[in-house]
């Protein structure tokens, strides 16, 4: 048992570093740094570049990382998030997720996409502890280093002026400012320290697990559960929780080496995250209460014209596109339309009700794998498979939604993140369900007599479903359902005092979203023909959210644009496009997350503005700011001055 | 729109036609007032009249959208709160002006952050001299103090910061009469020592007893002003509070 | 005395160590306007939250027409006829004024979200719009309105639910003198309507307005009820004067 405990302490101490860093910035600035794993990975690659490629001494490299690289990154992050201090929680979360995608996509561009093995920063070899226990220097060194960092943080917070000022800002930001503390400087310090911890965690993790682009951020997500254990505000609880998590995982590892239990071991941190969120429930409140939600400024136009125009466009597409597009492009367009169907669920969920989900592709995956299992060999079962996929996705969504929809904003987003990663690990990671790395084939699906083998048939099917779902969503938005969603989003307390049930509304939207996502997933399965678990992973859900934000999360058209952006990744374009495209999406999200009508609407607005200025025709609707109604809180006043 | 005029001699703080809006709500309209050096000025009026907003706009927590604010002849309308604080304005806000998770000594040492001057140990000694009850609780978390002790701590920290202008917002709110008397006693001694003050108080009598001059706010406007003796019999003051005598 | 339509009995709410409401009793008689006044932080809005179910009290009960609704969720209380407005405007900023009212009506009837009896709802909304003088702004987005109109929209929204008791939280704050006068007339008109008009519980800083329109006034101070009675009694009550002006008061001038 003892060797497992030592391994547990070793792993737990790395998680502890990450948890402390995450809690530190959340406490002082109110920003939950989803990008933490991305930052850790970036720093680990810098370390690899400097030490293993340029052969600098690691005793030079580590100080460079901690004194130069981490502070610069920390200040950049601080500069991105400071203007968002009074933005709604939704915007902060989206930007943080955009940051995560930014780092994940930046690393392959700068350092190449290859994975590497790193040797420990501590000397090789081991020593004996007692008679039978062997401890490697890596394990001992990591543990001691972490303890030293934690102790250093404690001393900093308890014994220094900066520490007292930090705790004062955490307690009462306005009062600290009134006393002469520059809360902005305190925030910068917190980001610098937190990023330093991320750098160390990244190096220690990659010397242990290998430097692998997608694995590292997921491993850092292990540290979210301990952070939540301390309700994101208690550093000691986060530390203890992280060490306990490492111990628990490794003790379990002793009893389980293969099969489901082994998968469970890797999923324990996600499971713990989900369970903790549910247990804490409403007691989790964000340190900064969010202000009023975003409202779009897109022209409201005549809905009848928009509706008619959309249908006409669909008919025109049905007639014209198959004539002009090559067959393989028809196929790509079909796949992009299936993607748009899933994107529509995020428009309703995130845009209209303000709930951020990073698990929509998991529900799509349910539909896809159900289709593959049922219709993979018996193509005629495809319609039944779609129904069955929905029938599985809906109860699953209720299972997730019932306990977690009482959560708000950040905590709901964390719950869906935990769910998505659990699905990745336990369900899609299971060979019997997903067919392993090669995936499952579905090539002969049929609807009645109609074969879906040809690309043109797939095109028509996807166009049909997208038109139905899009028109349905558009129609619902204009009626009582749309009004109900807007009520719940704009002013939940008022909605409740007028007779609307918040829980029922949110649950219904969540379940309906899961159902439609499952349908979209089965369409994706048909168009992709091979259902590969990596297409339905957390990373894909994250990417979906980002393209919907870029497309415009308040608009049905936003989902179509999201599909269009997805199409870009399918088309045979020069590799430079493939390389930079996701990065551009992430950057776009970081800068325009508070534009709920999407980037295109902003571009149109700016163009109209420029034209108006050029031709000296003032456009009042463009030039006049929309007056706000609600009195801002003190903190808005305060940080407005930093901006 | 912000101008730096020559300082008016003897005037520490000057507000000229200051207006503040929160979103659509006009919280202050054309408020003009002065606090002369070494004087105690009381700001009176019913709830929602704009007293707290007036203090917030002076200390930079709220932003004026019209008018001028000058402190010691310097325009402060565009400064951020921590910069204003460093000029010597100490604002004890409504509620408890303390940091609950810091201990008492740390709370007091915060007084040295503004100007960057002062020795934390000296500051603690001074505070204990002011309110001896704090001496026994230096290591205790401020959040665990009683309401009265918390307010004493807030007041002590304000005094030892050596303010040029002390702004107190309803310091007696929710406290027992005996504790209130102690706090007022300290304020009186501070005033006697020549500290300029701007006082927001719910107890009109107590405020007028301390003050050299008073302003009455109603719905964001100044409706009356004068020496305490005159204000005591002011119809506008009574009307503002009780709605009588329209 | 008449059986109260709405009653809160022995309500206590603590925030951490602070007692926001301390064994407070409150009654709203049917068919009149009851005022609830008190200095800042006296616990008025907290009491509203307890009555509407947005906050669970540590102790105490809320009765509507004699039946205990303390354990009902907010939306069920709303459907039973408890409606309110908010001190800090809680408009559905993304919806037009008309849709603000229509959504409120839909929320108040079962099946409303599926469009059931939509014609009846639109008729009700039209009626309320014209009574409150909101017809000219009916198609403006609620988020663009100035505060005065915003307060009217909140009132209209509450009226669309056909409330039995209407809780108004600081309806005159942010209104100028003319708007306040207009609001007062409207309030009297709404309550004075022939049968079916709601009873009103009014929280208001503008004591003048309260004295004018209320039949009964309850005064809170530091979470305790310190007085209750008709306006003329309240005006002369020494405890009330002390709460507002300090111990000695200035009664001789009033």
Coordinates of C-alpha atoms in Angstrom, one line a residue, chain A residues 4 205 340 353:
Chain A
X4 CA 0.6 3.8 -3.8
X205 CA 3.1 17.0 -15.0
X340 CA -25.5 23.5 -37.5
X353 CA -31.3 31.1 -21.6

